[in-house]
Amino acid sequence: MPTELHDKAHIDVFDRAAREHWALRFGVTEERLRKAVRMVGSRVASVAAYLGQPAR
């Protein structure tokens, strides 16, 4: 896992560690995270907005 994972602008849903990190960060399941990325793309800010949460 990259040491600066939390600073990345995009979520890599194909990377298990990244998926786990962002799912935990947003308080959602990995499947919910995948769905959000499918709906709005992989940008952290877009996913956060879709999930109704702050980007950082």
PQR file of N, CA, C, O and H, with PARSE charges and radii, in Angstrom:
ATOM      1  N   MET A   1       0.854  -1.180   0.000 -0.4000 1.5000
ATOM      2  CA  MET A   1       0.000   0.000   0.000 -0.0000 2.0000
ATOM      3  C   MET A   1       0.893   1.234   0.000  0.5500 1.7000
ATOM      4  O   MET A   1       1.843   1.307   0.779 -0.5500 1.4000
ATOM      5  N   PRO A   2       0.599   2.211  -0.869 -0.5600 1.5000
ATOM      6  CA  PRO A   2       1.391   3.441  -0.865  0.2800 2.0000
ATOM      7  C   PRO A   2       1.284   4.150   0.474  0.5500 1.7000
ATOM      8  O   PRO A   2       0.226   4.142   1.104 -0.5500 1.4000
ATOM      9  N   THR A   3       2.373   4.762   0.907 -0.4000 1.5000
ATOM     10  CA  THR A   3       2.363   5.418   2.213 -0.0000 2.0000
ATOM     11  C   THR A   3       1.469   6.643   2.228  0.5500 1.7000
ATOM     12  O   THR A   3       0.985   7.029   3.292 -0.5500 1.4000
ATOM     13  H   THR A   3       3.232   4.768   0.395  0.4000 1.0000
ATOM     14  N   GLU A   4       1.236   7.262   1.089 -0.4000 1.5000
ATOM     15  CA  GLU A   4       0.416   8.468   1.037 -0.0000 2.0000
ATOM     16  C   GLU A   4      -0.945   8.180   0.413  0.5500 1.7000
ATOM     17  O   GLU A   4      -1.497   9.020  -0.299 -0.5500 1.4000
ATOM     18  H   GLU A   4       1.630   6.949   0.224  0.4000 1.0000
ATOM     19  N   LEU A   5      -1.477   7.007   0.676 -0.4000 1.5000
ATOM     20  CA  LEU A   5      -2.742   6.587   0.097 -0.0000 2.0000
ATOM     21  C   LEU A   5      -3.851   7.599   0.345  0.5500 1.7000
ATOM     22  O   LEU A   5      -4.653   7.871  -0.549 -0.5500 1.4000
ATOM     23  H   LEU A   5      -1.029   6.325   1.254  0.4000 1.0000
ATOM     24  N   HIS A   6      -3.903   8.155   1.545 -0.4000 1.5000
ATOM     25  CA  HIS A   6      -4.973   9.079   1.882 -0.0000 2.0000
ATOM     26  C   HIS A   6      -4.865  10.399   1.130  0.5500 1.7000
ATOM     27  O   HIS A   6      -5.820  11.175   1.138 -0.5500 1.4000
ATOM     28  H   HIS A   6      -3.251   7.934   2.270  0.4000 1.0000
ATOM     29  N   ASP A   7      -3.739  10.683   0.482 -0.4000 1.5000
ATOM     30  CA  ASP A   7      -3.567  11.921  -0.261 -0.0000 2.0000
ATOM     31  C   ASP A   7      -3.837  11.753  -1.747  0.5500 1.7000
ATOM     32  O   ASP A   7      -3.791  12.731  -2.493 -0.5500 1.4000
ATOM     33  H   ASP A   7      -2.963  10.052   0.476  0.4000 1.0000
ATOM     34  N   LYS A   8      -4.116  10.545  -2.188 -0.4000 1.5000
ATOM     35  CA  LYS A   8      -4.368  10.315  -3.610 -0.0000 2.0000
ATOM     36  C   LYS A   8      -5.676  10.981  -4.030  0.5500 1.7000
ATOM     37  O   LYS A   8      -6.616  11.090  -3.242 -0.5500 1.4000
ATOM     38  H   LYS A   8      -4.153   9.751  -1.582  0.4000 1.0000
ATOM     39  N   ALA A   9      -5.717  11.417  -5.264 -0.4000 1.5000
ATOM     40  CA  ALA A   9      -6.910  12.079  -5.778 -0.0000 2.0000
ATOM     41  C   ALA A   9      -7.915  11.082  -6.350  0.5500 1.7000
ATOM     42  O   ALA A   9      -9.079  11.424  -6.562 -0.5500 1.4000
ATOM     43  H   ALA A   9      -4.954  11.329  -5.904  0.4000 1.0000
ATOM     44  N   HIS A  10      -7.468   9.839  -6.604 -0.4000 1.5000
ATOM     45  CA  HIS A  10      -8.338   8.828  -7.192 -0.0000 2.0000
ATOM     46  C   HIS A  10      -8.311   7.551  -6.365  0.5500 1.7000
ATOM     47  O   HIS A  10      -7.318   7.239  -5.707 -0.5500 1.4000
ATOM     48  H   HIS A  10      -6.523   9.561  -6.432  0.4000 1.0000
ATOM     49  N   ILE A  11      -9.407   6.827  -6.410 -0.4000 1.5000
ATOM     50  CA  ILE A  11      -9.536   5.562  -5.689 -0.0000 2.0000
ATOM     51  C   ILE A  11      -9.331   4.419  -6.680  0.5500 1.7000
ATOM     52  O   ILE A  11     -10.014   4.343  -7.701 -0.5500 1.4000
ATOM     53  H   ILE A  11     -10.213   7.080  -6.944  0.4000 1.0000
ATOM     54  N   ASP A  12      -8.396   3.543  -6.375 -0.4000 1.5000
ATOM     55  CA  ASP A  12      -8.133   2.380  -7.220 -0.0000 2.0000
ATOM     56  C   ASP A  12      -8.911   1.197  -6.652  0.5500 1.7000
ATOM     57  O   ASP A  12      -8.443   0.527  -5.731 -0.5500 1.4000
ATOM     58  H   ASP A  12      -7.841   3.605  -5.545  0.4000 1.0000
ATOM     59  N   VAL A  13     -10.092   0.940  -7.196 -0.4000 1.5000
ATOM     60  CA  VAL A  13     -10.925  -0.143  -6.667 -0.0000 2.0000
ATOM     61  C   VAL A  13     -10.390  -1.522  -7.026  0.5500 1.7000
ATOM     62  O   VAL A  13     -10.907  -2.529  -6.543 -0.5500 1.4000
ATOM     63  H   VAL A  13     -10.472   1.483  -7.944  0.4000 1.0000
ATOM     64  N   PHE A  14      -9.364  -1.582  -7.866 -0.4000 1.5000
ATOM     65  CA  PHE A  14      -8.756  -2.860  -8.209 -0.0000 2.0000
ATOM     66  C   PHE A  14      -7.646  -3.243  -7.238  0.5500 1.7000
ATOM     67  O   PHE A  14      -7.142  -4.365  -7.276 -0.5500 1.4000
ATOM     68  H   PHE A  14      -8.944  -0.764  -8.259  0.4000 1.0000
ATOM     69  N   ASP A  15      -7.268  -2.313  -6.371 -0.4000 1.5000
ATOM     70  CA  ASP A  15      -6.236  -2.535  -5.353 -0.0000 2.0000
ATOM     71  C   ASP A  15      -6.944  -2.821  -4.028  0.5500 1.7000
ATOM     72  O   ASP A  15      -7.625  -1.956  -3.478 -0.5500 1.4000
ATOM     73  H   ASP A  15      -7.678  -1.401  -6.340  0.4000 1.0000
ATOM     74  N   ARG A  16      -6.775  -4.039  -3.527 -0.4000 1.5000
ATOM     75  CA  ARG A  16      -7.503  -4.451  -2.316 -0.0000 2.0000
ATOM     76  C   ARG A  16      -7.223  -3.540  -1.133  0.5500 1.7000
ATOM     77  O   ARG A  16      -8.152  -3.163  -0.419 -0.5500 1.4000
ATOM     78  H   ARG A  16      -6.222  -4.742  -3.974  0.4000 1.0000
ATOM     79  N   ALA A  17      -5.966  -3.177  -0.910 -0.4000 1.5000
ATOM     80  CA  ALA A  17      -5.616  -2.312   0.221 -0.0000 2.0000
ATOM     81  C   ALA A  17      -6.259  -0.937   0.074  0.5500 1.7000
ATOM     82  O   ALA A  17      -6.743  -0.369   1.054 -0.5500 1.4000
ATOM     83  H   ALA A  17      -5.212  -3.484  -1.490  0.4000 1.0000
ATOM     84  N   ALA A  18      -6.268  -0.404  -1.135 -0.4000 1.5000
ATOM     85  CA  ALA A  18      -6.893   0.903  -1.374 -0.0000 2.0000
ATOM     86  C   ALA A  18      -8.395   0.821  -1.137  0.5500 1.7000
ATOM     87  O   ALA A  18      -8.981   1.708  -0.515 -0.5500 1.4000
ATOM     88  H   ALA A  18      -5.875  -0.865  -1.930  0.4000 1.0000
ATOM     89  N   ARG A  19      -9.020  -0.254  -1.637 -0.4000 1.5000
ATOM     90  CA  ARG A  19     -10.458  -0.458  -1.429 -0.0000 2.0000
ATOM     91  C   ARG A  19     -10.792  -0.510   0.052  0.5500 1.7000
ATOM     92  O   ARG A  19     -11.732   0.139   0.510 -0.5500 1.4000
ATOM     93  H   ARG A  19      -8.544  -0.974  -2.142  0.4000 1.0000
ATOM     94  N   GLU A  20     -10.016  -1.286   0.796 -0.4000 1.5000
ATOM     95  CA  GLU A  20     -10.248  -1.404   2.240 -0.0000 2.0000
ATOM     96  C   GLU A  20     -10.084  -0.059   2.926  0.5500 1.7000
ATOM     97  O   GLU A  20     -10.893   0.315   3.775 -0.5500 1.4000
ATOM     98  H   GLU A  20      -9.252  -1.813   0.424  0.4000 1.0000
ATOM     99  N   HIS A  21      -9.030   0.668   2.556 -0.4000 1.5000
ATOM    100  CA  HIS A  21      -8.769   1.983   3.156 -0.0000 2.0000
ATOM    101  C   HIS A  21      -9.940   2.932   2.926  0.5500 1.7000
ATOM    102  O   HIS A  21     -10.463   3.523   3.871 -0.5500 1.4000
ATOM    103  H   HIS A  21      -8.373   0.364   1.866  0.4000 1.0000
ATOM    104  N   TRP A  22     -10.347   3.075   1.664 -0.4000 1.5000
ATOM    105  CA  TRP A  22     -11.393   4.051   1.349 -0.0000 2.0000
ATOM    106  C   TRP A  22     -12.750   3.614   1.876  0.5500 1.7000
ATOM    107  O   TRP A  22     -13.544   4.460   2.287 -0.5500 1.4000
ATOM    108  H   TRP A  22      -9.922   2.595   0.897  0.4000 1.0000
ATOM    109  N   ALA A  23     -13.039   2.321   1.876 -0.4000 1.5000
ATOM    110  CA  ALA A  23     -14.305   1.846   2.442 -0.0000 2.0000
ATOM    111  C   ALA A  23     -14.357   2.183   3.932  0.5500 1.7000
ATOM    112  O   ALA A  23     -15.379   2.651   4.434 -0.5500 1.4000
ATOM    113  H   ALA A  23     -12.394   1.633   1.542  0.4000 1.0000
ATOM    114  N   LEU A  24     -13.261   1.945   4.627 -0.4000 1.5000
ATOM    115  CA  LEU A  24     -13.195   2.286   6.047 -0.0000 2.0000
ATOM    116  C   LEU A  24     -13.289   3.789   6.244  0.5500 1.7000
ATOM    117  O   LEU A  24     -14.003   4.262   7.128 -0.5500 1.4000
ATOM    118  H   LEU A  24     -12.431   1.565   4.220  0.4000 1.0000
ATOM    119  N   ARG A  25     -12.574   4.531   5.429 -0.4000 1.5000
ATOM    120  CA  ARG A  25     -12.555   6.000   5.531 -0.0000 2.0000
ATOM    121  C   ARG A  25     -13.961   6.583   5.374  0.5500 1.7000
ATOM    122  O   ARG A  25     -14.340   7.504   6.098 -0.5500 1.4000
ATOM    123  H   ARG A  25     -11.994   4.147   4.711  0.4000 1.0000
ATOM    124  N   PHE A  26     -14.736   6.040   4.421 -0.4000 1.5000
ATOM    125  CA  PHE A  26     -16.085   6.541   4.173 -0.0000 2.0000
ATOM    126  C   PHE A  26     -17.148   5.817   4.991  0.5500 1.7000
ATOM    127  O   PHE A  26     -18.314   6.212   4.976 -0.5500 1.4000
ATOM    128  H   PHE A  26     -14.428   5.292   3.833  0.4000 1.0000
ATOM    129  N   GLY A  27     -16.763   4.768   5.700 -0.4000 1.5000
ATOM    130  CA  GLY A  27     -17.718   4.033   6.530 -0.0000 2.0000
ATOM    131  C   GLY A  27     -18.746   3.268   5.714  0.5500 1.7000
ATOM    132  O   GLY A  27     -19.917   3.187   6.086 -0.5500 1.4000
ATOM    133  H   GLY A  27     -15.816   4.447   5.712  0.4000 1.0000
ATOM    134  N   VAL A  28     -18.293   2.701   4.587 -0.4000 1.5000
ATOM    135  CA  VAL A  28     -19.189   1.945   3.717 -0.0000 2.0000
ATOM    136  C   VAL A  28     -18.561   0.588   3.418  0.5500 1.7000
ATOM    137  O   VAL A  28     -17.384   0.361   3.701 -0.5500 1.4000
ATOM    138  H   VAL A  28     -17.342   2.767   4.285  0.4000 1.0000
ATOM    139  N   THR A  29     -19.351  -0.302   2.848 -0.4000 1.5000
ATOM    140  CA  THR A  29     -18.806  -1.591   2.432 -0.0000 2.0000
ATOM    141  C   THR A  29     -17.977  -1.396   1.162  0.5500 1.7000
ATOM    142  O   THR A  29     -18.101  -0.385   0.471 -0.5500 1.4000
ATOM    143  H   THR A  29     -20.306  -0.117   2.619  0.4000 1.0000
ATOM    144  N   GLU A  30     -17.143  -2.371   0.876 -0.4000 1.5000
ATOM    145  CA  GLU A  30     -16.359  -2.299  -0.357 -0.0000 2.0000
ATOM    146  C   GLU A  30     -17.282  -2.323  -1.574  0.5500 1.7000
ATOM    147  O   GLU A  30     -16.999  -1.668  -2.577 -0.5500 1.4000
ATOM    148  H   GLU A  30     -17.042  -3.193   1.437  0.4000 1.0000
ATOM    149  N   GLU A  31     -18.368  -3.063  -1.495 -0.4000 1.5000
ATOM    150  CA  GLU A  31     -19.317  -3.102  -2.613 -0.0000 2.0000
ATOM    151  C   GLU A  31     -19.955  -1.725  -2.826  0.5500 1.7000
ATOM    152  O   GLU A  31     -20.119  -1.286  -3.964 -0.5500 1.4000
ATOM    153  H   GLU A  31     -18.598  -3.595  -0.681  0.4000 1.0000
ATOM    154  N   ARG A  32     -20.308  -1.057  -1.749 -0.4000 1.5000
ATOM    155  CA  ARG A  32     -20.880   0.302  -1.860 -0.0000 2.0000
ATOM    156  C   ARG A  32     -19.858   1.258  -2.467  0.5500 1.7000
ATOM    157  O   ARG A  32     -20.208   2.117  -3.277 -0.5500 1.4000
ATOM    158  H   ARG A  32     -20.174  -1.413  -0.824  0.4000 1.0000
ATOM    159  N   LEU A  33     -18.604   1.106  -2.075 -0.4000 1.5000
ATOM    160  CA  LEU A  33     -17.534   1.929  -2.636 -0.0000 2.0000
ATOM    161  C   LEU A  33     -17.403   1.668  -4.136  0.5500 1.7000
ATOM    162  O   LEU A  33     -17.299   2.607  -4.925 -0.5500 1.4000
ATOM    163  H   LEU A  33     -18.321   0.409  -1.417  0.4000 1.0000
ATOM    164  N   ARG A  34     -17.410   0.402  -4.523 -0.4000 1.5000
ATOM    165  CA  ARG A  34     -17.329   0.062  -5.955 -0.0000 2.0000
ATOM    166  C   ARG A  34     -18.490   0.675  -6.736  0.5500 1.7000
ATOM    167  O   ARG A  34     -18.301   1.206  -7.830 -0.5500 1.4000
ATOM    168  H   ARG A  34     -17.495  -0.361  -3.882  0.4000 1.0000
ATOM    169  N   LYS A  35     -19.685   0.597  -6.165 -0.4000 1.5000
ATOM    170  CA  LYS A  35     -20.854   1.166  -6.834 -0.0000 2.0000
ATOM    171  C   LYS A  35     -20.697   2.673  -6.992  0.5500 1.7000
ATOM    172  O   LYS A  35     -21.009   3.223  -8.048 -0.5500 1.4000
ATOM    173  H   LYS A  35     -19.839   0.166  -5.276  0.4000 1.0000
ATOM    174  N   ALA A  36     -20.222   3.330  -5.968 -0.4000 1.5000
ATOM    175  CA  ALA A  36     -20.018   4.786  -6.041 -0.0000 2.0000
ATOM    176  C   ALA A  36     -19.032   5.127  -7.155  0.5500 1.7000
ATOM    177  O   ALA A  36     -19.255   6.065  -7.921 -0.5500 1.4000
ATOM    178  H   ALA A  36     -19.968   2.883  -5.110  0.4000 1.0000
ATOM    179  N   VAL A  37     -17.944   4.368  -7.243 -0.4000 1.5000
ATOM    180  CA  VAL A  37     -16.951   4.616  -8.293 -0.0000 2.0000
ATOM    181  C   VAL A  37     -17.563   4.358  -9.668  0.5500 1.7000
ATOM    182  O   VAL A  37     -17.286   5.100 -10.611 -0.5500 1.4000
ATOM    183  H   VAL A  37     -17.762   3.606  -6.621  0.4000 1.0000
ATOM    184  N   ARG A  38     -18.386   3.325  -9.797 -0.4000 1.5000
ATOM    185  CA  ARG A  38     -19.058   3.065 -11.086 -0.0000 2.0000
ATOM    186  C   ARG A  38     -19.984   4.221 -11.464  0.5500 1.7000
ATOM    187  O   ARG A  38     -20.104   4.571 -12.638 -0.5500 1.4000
ATOM    188  H   ARG A  38     -18.611   2.722  -9.031  0.4000 1.0000
ATOM    189  N   MET A  39     -20.626   4.802 -10.474 -0.4000 1.5000
ATOM    190  CA  MET A  39     -21.611   5.857 -10.738 -0.0000 2.0000
ATOM    191  C   MET A  39     -20.972   7.202 -11.068  0.5500 1.7000
ATOM    192  O   MET A  39     -21.434   7.900 -11.970 -0.5500 1.4000
ATOM    193  H   MET A  39     -20.528   4.517  -9.520  0.4000 1.0000
ATOM    194  N   VAL A  40     -19.904   7.575 -10.340 -0.4000 1.5000
ATOM    195  CA  VAL A  40     -19.372   8.940 -10.484 -0.0000 2.0000
ATOM    196  C   VAL A  40     -17.910   9.009 -10.877  0.5500 1.7000
ATOM    197  O   VAL A  40     -17.375  10.102 -11.063 -0.5500 1.4000
ATOM    198  H   VAL A  40     -19.528   7.008  -9.607  0.4000 1.0000
ATOM    199  N   GLY A  41     -17.249   7.863 -11.008 -0.4000 1.5000
ATOM    200  CA  GLY A  41     -15.833   7.874 -11.339 -0.0000 2.0000
ATOM    201  C   GLY A  41     -14.983   7.701 -10.100  0.5500 1.7000
ATOM    202  O   GLY A  41     -15.503   7.562  -8.993 -0.5500 1.4000
ATOM    203  H   GLY A  41     -17.684   6.975 -10.858  0.4000 1.0000
ATOM    204  N   SER A  42     -13.678   7.710 -10.287 -0.4000 1.5000
ATOM    205  CA  SER A  42     -12.767   7.353  -9.200 -0.0000 2.0000
ATOM    206  C   SER A  42     -12.209   8.528  -8.402  0.5500 1.7000
ATOM    207  O   SER A  42     -11.459   8.314  -7.450 -0.5500 1.4000
ATOM    208  H   SER A  42     -13.256   7.823 -11.186  0.4000 1.0000
ATOM    209  N   ARG A  43     -12.554   9.758  -8.763 -0.4000 1.5000
ATOM    210  CA  ARG A  43     -12.039  10.900  -7.998 -0.0000 2.0000
ATOM    211  C   ARG A  43     -12.584  10.859  -6.575  0.5500 1.7000
ATOM    212  O   ARG A  43     -13.783  10.677  -6.364 -0.5500 1.4000
ATOM    213  H   ARG A  43     -13.163   9.932  -9.536  0.4000 1.0000
ATOM    214  N   VAL A  44     -11.695  11.030  -5.607 -0.4000 1.5000
ATOM    215  CA  VAL A  44     -12.087  10.977  -4.196 -0.0000 2.0000
ATOM    216  C   VAL A  44     -13.189  11.984  -3.906  0.5500 1.7000
ATOM    217  O   VAL A  44     -14.161  11.654  -3.226 -0.5500 1.4000
ATOM    218  H   VAL A  44     -10.721  11.178  -5.778  0.4000 1.0000
ATOM    219  N   ALA A  45     -13.055  13.206  -4.410 -0.4000 1.5000
ATOM    220  CA  ALA A  45     -14.051  14.247  -4.150 -0.0000 2.0000
ATOM    221  C   ALA A  45     -15.421  13.855  -4.709  0.5500 1.7000
ATOM    222  O   ALA A  45     -16.444  14.107  -4.072 -0.5500 1.4000
ATOM    223  H   ALA A  45     -12.265  13.474  -4.962  0.4000 1.0000
ATOM    224  N   SER A  46     -15.446  13.248  -5.882 -0.4000 1.5000
ATOM    225  CA  SER A  46     -16.714  12.836  -6.490 -0.0000 2.0000
ATOM    226  C   SER A  46     -17.370  11.711  -5.703  0.5500 1.7000
ATOM    227  O   SER A  46     -18.580  11.719  -5.476 -0.5500 1.4000
ATOM    228  H   SER A  46     -14.616  13.044  -6.400  0.4000 1.0000
ATOM    229  N   VAL A  47     -16.560  10.749  -5.292 -0.4000 1.5000
ATOM    230  CA  VAL A  47     -17.083   9.625  -4.509 -0.0000 2.0000
ATOM    231  C   VAL A  47     -17.596  10.125  -3.162  0.5500 1.7000
ATOM    232  O   VAL A  47     -18.665   9.713  -2.711 -0.5500 1.4000
ATOM    233  H   VAL A  47     -15.577  10.743  -5.476  0.4000 1.0000
ATOM    234  N   ALA A  48     -16.841  11.007  -2.524 -0.4000 1.5000
ATOM    235  CA  ALA A  48     -17.266  11.558  -1.235 -0.0000 2.0000
ATOM    236  C   ALA A  48     -18.607  12.285  -1.377  0.5500 1.7000
ATOM    237  O   ALA A  48     -19.502  12.104  -0.550 -0.5500 1.4000
ATOM    238  H   ALA A  48     -15.972  11.341  -2.891  0.4000 1.0000
ATOM    239  N   ALA A  49     -18.747  13.106  -2.424 -0.4000 1.5000
ATOM    240  CA  ALA A  49     -19.989  13.824  -2.643 -0.0000 2.0000
ATOM    241  C   ALA A  49     -21.149  12.853  -2.885  0.5500 1.7000
ATOM    242  O   ALA A  49     -22.245  13.046  -2.360 -0.5500 1.4000
ATOM    243  H   ALA A  49     -18.021  13.253  -3.095  0.4000 1.0000
ATOM    244  N   TYR A  50     -20.901  11.816  -3.678 -0.4000 1.5000
ATOM    245  CA  TYR A  50     -21.932  10.815  -3.950 -0.0000 2.0000
ATOM    246  C   TYR A  50     -22.385  10.130  -2.660  0.5500 1.7000
ATOM    247  O   TYR A  50     -23.565   9.828  -2.480 -0.5500 1.4000
ATOM    248  H   TYR A  50     -20.010  11.660  -4.105  0.4000 1.0000
ATOM    249  N   LEU A  51     -21.421   9.891  -1.767 -0.4000 1.5000
ATOM    250  CA  LEU A  51     -21.739   9.226  -0.498 -0.0000 2.0000
ATOM    251  C   LEU A  51     -22.213  10.209   0.563  0.5500 1.7000
ATOM    252  O   LEU A  51     -22.556   9.807   1.675 -0.5500 1.4000
ATOM    253  H   LEU A  51     -20.463  10.136  -1.913  0.4000 1.0000
ATOM    254  N   GLY A  52     -22.235  11.497   0.226 -0.4000 1.5000
ATOM    255  CA  GLY A  52     -22.720  12.518   1.176 -0.0000 2.0000
ATOM    256  C   GLY A  52     -21.728  12.786   2.295  0.5500 1.7000
ATOM    257  O   GLY A  52     -22.126  13.047   3.430 -0.5500 1.4000
ATOM    258  H   GLY A  52     -21.957  11.824  -0.677  0.4000 1.0000
ATOM    259  N   GLN A  53     -20.441  12.725   1.985 -0.4000 1.5000
ATOM    260  CA  GLN A  53     -19.417  12.922   2.999 -0.0000 2.0000
ATOM    261  C   GLN A  53     -18.377  13.939   2.529  0.5500 1.7000
ATOM    262  O   GLN A  53     -18.219  14.162   1.328 -0.5500 1.4000
ATOM    263  H   GLN A  53     -20.117  12.513   1.063  0.4000 1.0000
ATOM    264  N   PRO A  54     -17.677  14.548   3.469 -0.5600 1.5000
ATOM    265  CA  PRO A  54     -16.596  15.457   3.071  0.2800 2.0000
ATOM    266  C   PRO A  54     -15.462  14.690   2.391  0.5500 1.7000
ATOM    267  O   PRO A  54     -15.205  13.530   2.714 -0.5500 1.4000
ATOM    268  N   ALA A  55     -14.795  15.341   1.460 -0.4000 1.5000
ATOM    269  CA  ALA A  55     -13.729  14.671   0.701 -0.0000 2.0000
ATOM    270  C   ALA A  55     -12.520  14.356   1.552  0.5500 1.7000
ATOM    271  O   ALA A  55     -11.830  13.376   1.275 -0.5500 1.4000
ATOM    272  H   ALA A  55     -15.003  16.284   1.198  0.4000 1.0000
ATOM    273  N   ARG A  56     -12.233  15.132   2.564 -0.4000 1.5000
ATOM    274  CA  ARG A  56     -11.049  14.885   3.409 -0.0000 2.0000
ATOM    275  C   ARG A  56     -11.417  14.779   4.845  0.5500 1.7000
ATOM    276  O   ARG A  56     -10.547  14.574   5.692 -0.5500 1.4000
ATOM    277  H   ARG A  56     -12.794  15.928   2.789  0.4000 1.0000
TER
END
